[in-house]
Amino acid sequence: MDKVKLGRTGLDVPVLSLGGLFVSSIGAELEQAREAVTHAVASGLDYIDTAPGYGNSEDVLGKILPDVSEPYIISTKLGKKENFNPQSLDDLKACFEGSLKRLGRDSVDILFIHEPERPGQYDWWSDQLNVEGPVLDYCQSLKEQGVIKAIGLGGTTAYEMARMLDTGKFDVVLTAFQFNLFHREAVDSVFVAAKKHDVGVVLGSPLHQGTFSAAYDCINDDSTFWLNPIRKQQFKDLYAVSKDSGISVPEMAMRFTMFNENVHTTLTGSKSAEEVDLNIQSWKNGPLSEDIMTRIDEIAERVPYRPSEEGICLGWRLRAPEGYKGPGHA
């Protein structure tokens, strides 16, 4: 597995890495998760990302990683769903120390501030304009102590994340939902700011929460009546590219992101050893051809920004289109 420098962190990361959400009980039983993680690290996917908000992911990894003999890089995040005040130093300490305890570690390589651009979810900043607050002071103190090596931002928007990166205060960015087969908002926002400040770029959710996990039959029937008509045609044409090329939609999605020059490492949601191998094979198959890239880019350009009625986790709805609840819902 090829390695690259993760920006100014100095960390060498594989171009393909392991996201921790689906090794939790959300996606896998413990033994299946154990096989996935140990096989991934042994195969060179030796960077693992997790978070307190990813179900019991940290607990699961804490049971698995002591048995991993190969060296690995690990990141987690500040932020949890309940009884957490982002402006409280005591709560910040309790959150991070809880992560260390669950992971069975006394340090991590990267600590991300989770959803830093969503004050309605986590009100991190005492001064949002200048991106200042107790959380940044705490992260900087951990870095000075050597408890973490890098401070990161992990979020799901484009332009506010870029503005935060332009402060020069962050070493890594984890961006999700803003760069994939259809969505390109990160190109002129997050990627530009990251390059300017030598920030490492971790690409999350290359399959866009299942949107590109398969060619969905519902695209061709009335169950997706709520889907933007141009978006629906995009899916049909993307599926035609898949059929013509003999490359599955998920493989196209993986190869599209992992070989992009702006992305240092792409997180996979592999929840089994078999899925790890499928993603490794996608990497071995190399970059997509110029012809395929041209067709994909033409399809993406038709809807350069996400329609307002489309939930950010579109893949959830394509798997169960009858569950659509209207704009603003996943």
Short mmCIF file of C-alpha atoms in Angstrom, two decimals:
data_model
loop_
_atom_site.label_atom_id
_atom_site.label_comp_id
_atom_site.label_asym_id
_atom_site.label_seq_id
_atom_site.Cartn_x
_atom_site.Cartn_y
_atom_site.Cartn_z
CA MET A 1 0.00 0.00 0.00
CA ASP A 2 1.45 3.37 -1.03
CA LYS A 3 2.21 5.86 1.74
CA VAL A 4 2.09 9.67 1.61
CA LYS A 5 2.94 12.48 4.01
CA LEU A 6 -0.18 13.77 5.72
CA GLY A 7 0.62 17.41 5.11
CA ARG A 8 2.62 19.20 7.77
CA THR A 9 1.95 16.51 10.40
CA GLY A 10 4.91 14.50 9.14
CA LEU A 11 2.86 11.33 9.57
CA ASP A 12 3.13 8.73 6.81
CA VAL A 13 -0.36 7.45 6.02
CA PRO A 14 -1.62 4.87 3.53
CA VAL A 15 -3.67 6.22 0.62
CA LEU A 16 -6.45 3.92 1.84
CA SER A 17 -7.36 3.85 5.53
CA LEU A 18 -9.99 2.49 7.90
CA GLY A 19 -12.98 4.42 9.21
CA GLY A 20 -14.17 3.19 12.58
CA LEU A 21 -17.92 3.76 12.33
CA PHE A 22 -18.82 0.41 10.81
CA VAL A 23 -16.55 -1.72 12.98
CA SER A 24 -18.83 -0.67 15.82
CA SER A 25 -22.00 -2.59 16.60
CA ILE A 26 -23.69 -0.32 14.05
CA GLY A 27 -22.06 -2.37 11.30
CA ALA A 28 -20.46 -5.54 12.64
CA GLU A 29 -20.26 -8.13 15.39
CA LEU A 30 -17.08 -8.06 17.47
CA GLU A 31 -15.32 -11.02 15.85
CA GLN A 32 -16.16 -9.79 12.36
CA ALA A 33 -14.82 -6.36 13.32
CA ARG A 34 -11.68 -7.98 14.77
CA GLU A 35 -11.02 -9.75 11.47
CA ALA A 36 -11.60 -6.54 9.52
CA VAL A 37 -9.28 -4.41 11.64
CA THR A 38 -6.44 -6.91 11.98
CA HIS A 39 -6.59 -7.77 8.28
CA ALA A 40 -6.67 -4.09 7.30
CA VAL A 41 -3.61 -3.17 9.37
CA ALA A 42 -1.71 -6.26 8.22
CA SER A 43 -2.53 -5.29 4.62
CA GLY A 44 -1.13 -1.79 5.02
CA LEU A 45 -4.28 0.15 5.95
CA ASP A 46 -2.56 1.21 9.15
CA TYR A 47 -4.39 4.46 9.82
CA ILE A 48 -7.65 4.10 11.76
CA ASP A 49 -10.14 6.87 12.52
CA THR A 50 -12.81 6.71 15.21
CA ALA A 51 -14.92 8.98 17.43
CA PRO A 52 -16.98 8.89 20.62
CA GLY A 53 -20.01 9.57 18.46
CA TYR A 54 -19.50 6.45 16.34
CA GLY A 55 -21.57 4.10 18.46
CA ASN A 56 -19.27 1.86 20.49
CA SER A 57 -16.44 2.10 17.96
CA GLU A 58 -13.83 3.19 20.51
CA ASP A 59 -14.78 0.33 22.86
CA VAL A 60 -14.54 -2.19 20.03
CA LEU A 61 -11.17 -0.88 18.88
CA GLY A 62 -9.96 -0.92 22.47
CA LYS A 63 -10.63 -4.67 22.53
CA ILE A 64 -9.03 -5.33 19.15
CA LEU A 65 -5.98 -3.09 18.85
CA PRO A 66 -3.95 -4.57 21.76
CA ASP A 67 -3.70 -7.74 19.66
CA VAL A 68 -2.41 -5.88 16.58
CA SER A 69 1.35 -6.37 16.32
CA GLU A 70 1.99 -3.97 13.44
CA PRO A 71 2.44 -0.23 14.13
CA TYR A 72 -0.55 1.93 13.27
CA ILE A 73 -1.77 5.53 13.36
CA ILE A 74 -5.01 6.36 15.15
CA SER A 75 -7.25 9.40 15.37
CA THR A 76 -10.33 10.17 17.40
CA LYS A 77 -12.49 13.21 17.99
CA LEU A 78 -13.75 15.56 20.65
CA GLY A 79 -17.52 15.68 20.91
CA LYS A 80 -20.29 13.38 22.02
CA LYS A 81 -24.05 13.43 21.84
CA GLU A 82 -25.16 13.80 25.46
CA ASN A 83 -24.28 15.85 28.54
CA PHE A 84 -21.40 17.67 26.88
CA ASN A 85 -20.62 21.38 27.05
CA PRO A 86 -18.00 22.30 24.41
CA GLN A 87 -17.19 25.50 26.32
CA SER A 88 -16.27 23.59 29.49
CA LEU A 89 -12.64 22.61 29.97
CA ASP A 90 -13.72 19.90 32.41
CA ASP A 91 -16.07 18.42 29.80
CA LEU A 92 -13.37 18.57 27.11
CA LYS A 93 -10.94 16.74 29.39
CA ALA A 94 -13.54 14.15 30.36
CA CYS A 95 -14.39 13.56 26.71
CA PHE A 96 -10.80 13.00 25.60
CA GLU A 97 -9.79 11.02 28.67
CA GLY A 98 -12.85 8.83 28.12
CA SER A 99 -11.68 8.15 24.57
CA LEU A 100 -8.20 7.21 25.79
CA LYS A 101 -9.68 4.86 28.38
CA ARG A 102 -11.95 3.15 25.85
CA LEU A 103 -9.11 2.82 23.36
CA GLY A 104 -6.70 1.57 26.04
CA ARG A 105 -4.12 4.22 25.18
CA ASP A 106 -2.34 7.16 26.77
CA SER A 107 -2.08 9.12 23.52
CA VAL A 108 -3.41 9.35 19.96
CA ASP A 109 -1.81 10.65 16.80
CA ILE A 110 -4.56 13.02 15.65
CA LEU A 111 -7.36 14.65 17.62
CA PHE A 112 -10.17 16.09 15.51
CA ILE A 113 -12.71 18.67 16.62
CA HIS A 114 -15.93 17.02 15.46
CA GLU A 115 -18.39 19.09 13.39
CA PRO A 116 -16.61 22.40 14.11
CA GLU A 117 -18.78 24.28 11.62
CA ARG A 118 -22.18 23.35 13.10
CA PRO A 119 -22.83 25.54 16.18
CA GLY A 120 -26.31 24.08 16.50
CA GLN A 121 -24.69 20.70 17.11
CA TYR A 122 -21.53 21.67 18.99
CA ASP A 123 -21.02 25.26 20.09
CA TRP A 124 -17.23 25.01 20.09
CA TRP A 125 -16.17 28.61 19.62
CA SER A 126 -16.32 31.53 22.04
CA ASP A 127 -15.26 33.64 19.04
CA GLN A 128 -16.55 31.93 15.91
CA LEU A 129 -15.30 34.61 13.52
CA ASN A 130 -11.69 34.23 14.69
CA VAL A 131 -12.08 30.51 15.48
CA GLU A 132 -11.10 30.73 19.13
CA GLY A 133 -12.33 28.88 22.17
CA PRO A 134 -11.41 26.56 25.04
CA VAL A 135 -11.33 23.56 22.69
CA LEU A 136 -8.44 24.97 20.68
CA ASP A 137 -6.54 25.95 23.82
CA TYR A 138 -7.03 22.42 25.16
CA CYS A 139 -5.90 20.76 21.93
CA GLN A 140 -2.81 22.96 21.77
CA SER A 141 -1.90 22.03 25.34
CA LEU A 142 -2.25 18.32 24.50
CA LYS A 143 0.00 18.79 21.49
CA GLU A 144 2.62 20.60 23.57
CA GLN A 145 2.56 17.72 26.07
CA GLY A 146 3.01 15.16 23.28
CA VAL A 147 -0.33 13.49 24.03
CA ILE A 148 -1.40 14.20 20.45
CA LYS A 149 0.72 14.91 17.37
CA ALA A 150 -1.76 16.88 15.29
CA ILE A 151 -4.92 18.97 15.68
CA GLY A 152 -7.66 18.42 13.13
CA LEU A 153 -11.09 19.55 12.00
CA GLY A 154 -13.62 16.89 11.04
CA GLY A 155 -16.75 18.15 9.33
CA THR A 156 -19.28 17.85 6.56
CA THR A 157 -19.52 21.31 5.00
CA ALA A 158 -17.18 23.04 2.58
CA TYR A 159 -16.91 26.80 2.83
CA GLU A 160 -16.99 27.29 6.60
CA MET A 161 -14.42 24.52 6.98
CA ALA A 162 -12.18 26.29 4.47
CA ARG A 163 -12.49 29.56 6.39
CA MET A 164 -11.42 27.80 9.59
CA LEU A 165 -8.45 26.19 7.84
CA ASP A 166 -7.37 29.61 6.59
CA THR A 167 -6.60 30.61 10.19
CA GLY A 168 -3.57 28.32 9.95
CA LYS A 169 -4.40 26.80 13.34
CA PHE A 170 -5.04 23.23 12.17
CA ASP A 171 -2.83 20.42 10.89
CA VAL A 172 -5.38 18.03 9.38
CA VAL A 173 -8.88 18.17 7.93
CA LEU A 174 -11.33 15.31 7.60
CA THR A 175 -13.90 16.32 4.99
CA ALA A 176 -16.96 14.21 4.23
CA PHE A 177 -19.78 14.52 1.66
CA GLN A 178 -18.03 17.33 -0.24
CA PHE A 179 -15.96 15.38 -2.77
CA ASN A 180 -17.21 12.29 -4.57
CA LEU A 181 -18.68 11.22 -7.90
CA PHE A 182 -21.39 13.90 -7.74
CA HIS A 183 -20.30 16.49 -5.16
CA ARG A 184 -17.29 18.75 -5.78
CA GLU A 185 -17.70 21.62 -3.32
CA ALA A 186 -14.38 20.79 -1.62
CA VAL A 187 -12.42 21.48 -4.81
CA ASP A 188 -12.56 25.28 -4.58
CA SER A 189 -12.83 25.51 -0.80
CA VAL A 190 -11.38 22.89 1.54
CA PHE A 191 -8.73 21.65 -0.89
CA VAL A 192 -7.53 25.18 -1.68
CA ALA A 193 -7.18 26.13 1.99
CA ALA A 194 -5.53 22.81 2.85
CA LYS A 195 -2.92 23.21 0.12
CA LYS A 196 -2.21 26.80 1.15
CA HIS A 197 -1.47 25.79 4.75
CA ASP A 198 0.03 22.32 4.07
CA VAL A 199 -2.86 20.70 5.91
CA GLY A 200 -3.30 16.94 5.62
CA VAL A 201 -6.52 15.90 3.86
CA VAL A 202 -8.50 12.86 5.02
CA LEU A 203 -11.47 12.07 2.76
CA GLY A 204 -14.44 10.60 4.59
CA SER A 205 -17.42 8.70 3.21
CA PRO A 206 -16.27 8.20 -0.40
CA LEU A 207 -19.49 6.24 -1.00
CA HIS A 208 -21.51 9.13 0.46
CA GLN A 209 -23.25 7.10 3.18
CA GLY A 210 -24.21 4.39 0.71
CA THR A 211 -25.25 6.66 -2.18
CA PHE A 212 -22.62 4.97 -4.35
CA SER A 213 -22.68 1.54 -2.71
CA ALA A 214 -24.73 0.02 -5.52
CA ALA A 215 -26.74 0.71 -8.66
CA TYR A 216 -30.19 1.15 -7.11
CA ASP A 217 -33.23 -0.15 -9.00
CA CYS A 218 -35.43 2.48 -7.33
CA ILE A 219 -33.89 5.13 -9.57
CA ASN A 220 -36.01 3.68 -12.38
CA ASP A 221 -39.38 3.62 -10.61
CA ASP A 222 -41.84 5.97 -8.92
CA SER A 223 -40.64 5.27 -5.37
CA THR A 224 -38.06 8.04 -5.83
CA PHE A 225 -40.66 10.57 -7.02
CA TRP A 226 -39.14 13.04 -4.56
CA LEU A 227 -35.67 12.98 -6.15
CA ASN A 228 -34.60 15.96 -8.24
CA PRO A 229 -35.23 14.95 -11.90
CA ILE A 230 -31.78 16.04 -13.04
CA ARG A 231 -30.24 14.11 -10.15
CA LYS A 232 -32.22 11.03 -11.13
CA GLN A 233 -30.87 11.27 -14.68
CA GLN A 234 -27.37 11.63 -13.25
CA PHE A 235 -27.77 8.29 -11.50
CA LYS A 236 -29.04 6.64 -14.67
CA ASP A 237 -26.10 7.95 -16.67
CA LEU A 238 -23.60 7.02 -13.95
CA TYR A 239 -24.99 3.49 -13.95
CA ALA A 240 -24.52 3.44 -17.73
CA VAL A 241 -20.84 4.35 -17.27
CA SER A 242 -20.56 1.50 -14.78
CA LYS A 243 -22.18 -0.95 -17.18
CA ASP A 244 -20.12 0.16 -20.18
CA SER A 245 -16.82 0.02 -18.29
CA GLY A 246 -17.49 -3.11 -16.26
CA ILE A 247 -16.50 -1.20 -13.11
CA SER A 248 -19.00 -1.30 -10.24
CA VAL A 249 -20.34 1.97 -8.87
CA PRO A 250 -18.60 1.57 -5.48
CA GLU A 251 -15.29 0.77 -7.16
CA MET A 252 -15.62 3.86 -9.36
CA ALA A 253 -16.34 5.95 -6.27
CA MET A 254 -13.30 4.61 -4.43
CA ARG A 255 -10.91 5.01 -7.35
CA PHE A 256 -12.22 8.51 -8.03
CA THR A 257 -11.25 9.74 -4.57
CA MET A 258 -8.18 7.71 -3.68
CA PHE A 259 -6.25 8.79 -6.78
CA ASN A 260 -7.10 12.49 -6.53
CA GLU A 261 -4.02 14.63 -5.96
CA ASN A 262 -5.74 16.73 -3.28
CA VAL A 263 -6.56 13.74 -1.07
CA HIS A 264 -3.87 12.17 1.10
CA THR A 265 -5.93 9.27 2.42
CA THR A 266 -9.44 7.95 1.82
CA LEU A 267 -11.32 6.37 4.71
CA THR A 268 -13.19 3.16 3.95
CA GLY A 269 -16.17 1.90 5.89
CA SER A 270 -15.04 -1.71 5.65
CA LYS A 271 -16.80 -3.86 8.23
CA SER A 272 -15.32 -7.21 7.18
CA ALA A 273 -12.05 -8.62 5.89
CA GLU A 274 -13.75 -9.28 2.56
CA GLU A 275 -14.69 -5.61 2.19
CA VAL A 276 -11.12 -4.63 3.06
CA ASP A 277 -9.90 -6.82 0.21
CA LEU A 278 -12.42 -5.33 -2.23
CA ASN A 279 -11.16 -1.85 -1.45
CA ILE A 280 -7.53 -2.92 -1.76
CA GLN A 281 -8.33 -4.44 -5.15
CA SER A 282 -9.90 -1.14 -6.21
CA TRP A 283 -6.62 0.56 -5.33
CA LYS A 284 -4.62 -2.05 -7.22
CA ASN A 285 -6.78 -1.44 -10.30
CA GLY A 286 -5.36 2.07 -10.47
CA PRO A 287 -6.77 5.44 -11.53
CA LEU A 288 -9.88 5.60 -13.67
CA SER A 289 -9.24 6.10 -17.38
CA GLU A 290 -9.36 9.56 -18.91
CA ASP A 291 -12.52 8.63 -20.83
CA ILE A 292 -14.34 7.48 -17.69
CA MET A 293 -13.22 10.56 -15.76
CA THR A 294 -14.49 12.80 -18.55
CA ARG A 295 -17.90 11.12 -18.48
CA ILE A 296 -18.11 11.28 -14.68
CA ASP A 297 -17.14 14.96 -14.63
CA GLU A 298 -19.75 15.80 -17.26
CA ILE A 299 -22.43 14.07 -15.19
CA ALA A 300 -21.35 15.85 -11.98
CA GLU A 301 -21.32 19.29 -13.62
CA ARG A 302 -25.08 19.13 -14.27
CA VAL A 303 -25.82 19.61 -10.55
CA PRO A 304 -22.78 21.38 -9.10
CA TYR A 305 -24.47 21.98 -5.73
CA ARG A 306 -26.71 19.72 -3.68
CA PRO A 307 -30.44 20.41 -4.27
CA SER A 308 -32.11 21.89 -1.18
CA GLU A 309 -34.66 19.07 -0.96
CA GLU A 310 -31.99 16.35 -0.95
CA GLY A 311 -30.90 14.91 2.39
CA ILE A 312 -27.16 14.79 3.02
CA CYS A 313 -27.35 11.03 3.60
CA LEU A 314 -29.06 10.25 0.31
CA GLY A 315 -27.86 6.64 0.34
CA TRP A 316 -30.09 5.87 3.32
CA ARG A 317 -33.12 6.89 1.29
CA LEU A 318 -32.09 5.04 -1.86
CA ARG A 319 -31.97 1.84 0.20
CA ALA A 320 -35.46 2.59 1.56
CA PRO A 321 -37.06 5.27 -0.66
CA GLU A 322 -40.46 4.88 0.98
CA GLY A 323 -38.97 6.40 4.14
CA TYR A 324 -38.50 9.86 2.63
CA LYS A 325 -39.80 12.47 5.10
CA GLY A 326 -39.28 15.65 3.12
CA PRO A 327 -36.61 18.38 2.96
CA GLY A 328 -34.27 18.65 5.92
CA HIS A 329 -34.36 14.97 6.80
CA ALA A 330 -31.66 12.42 6.02
#
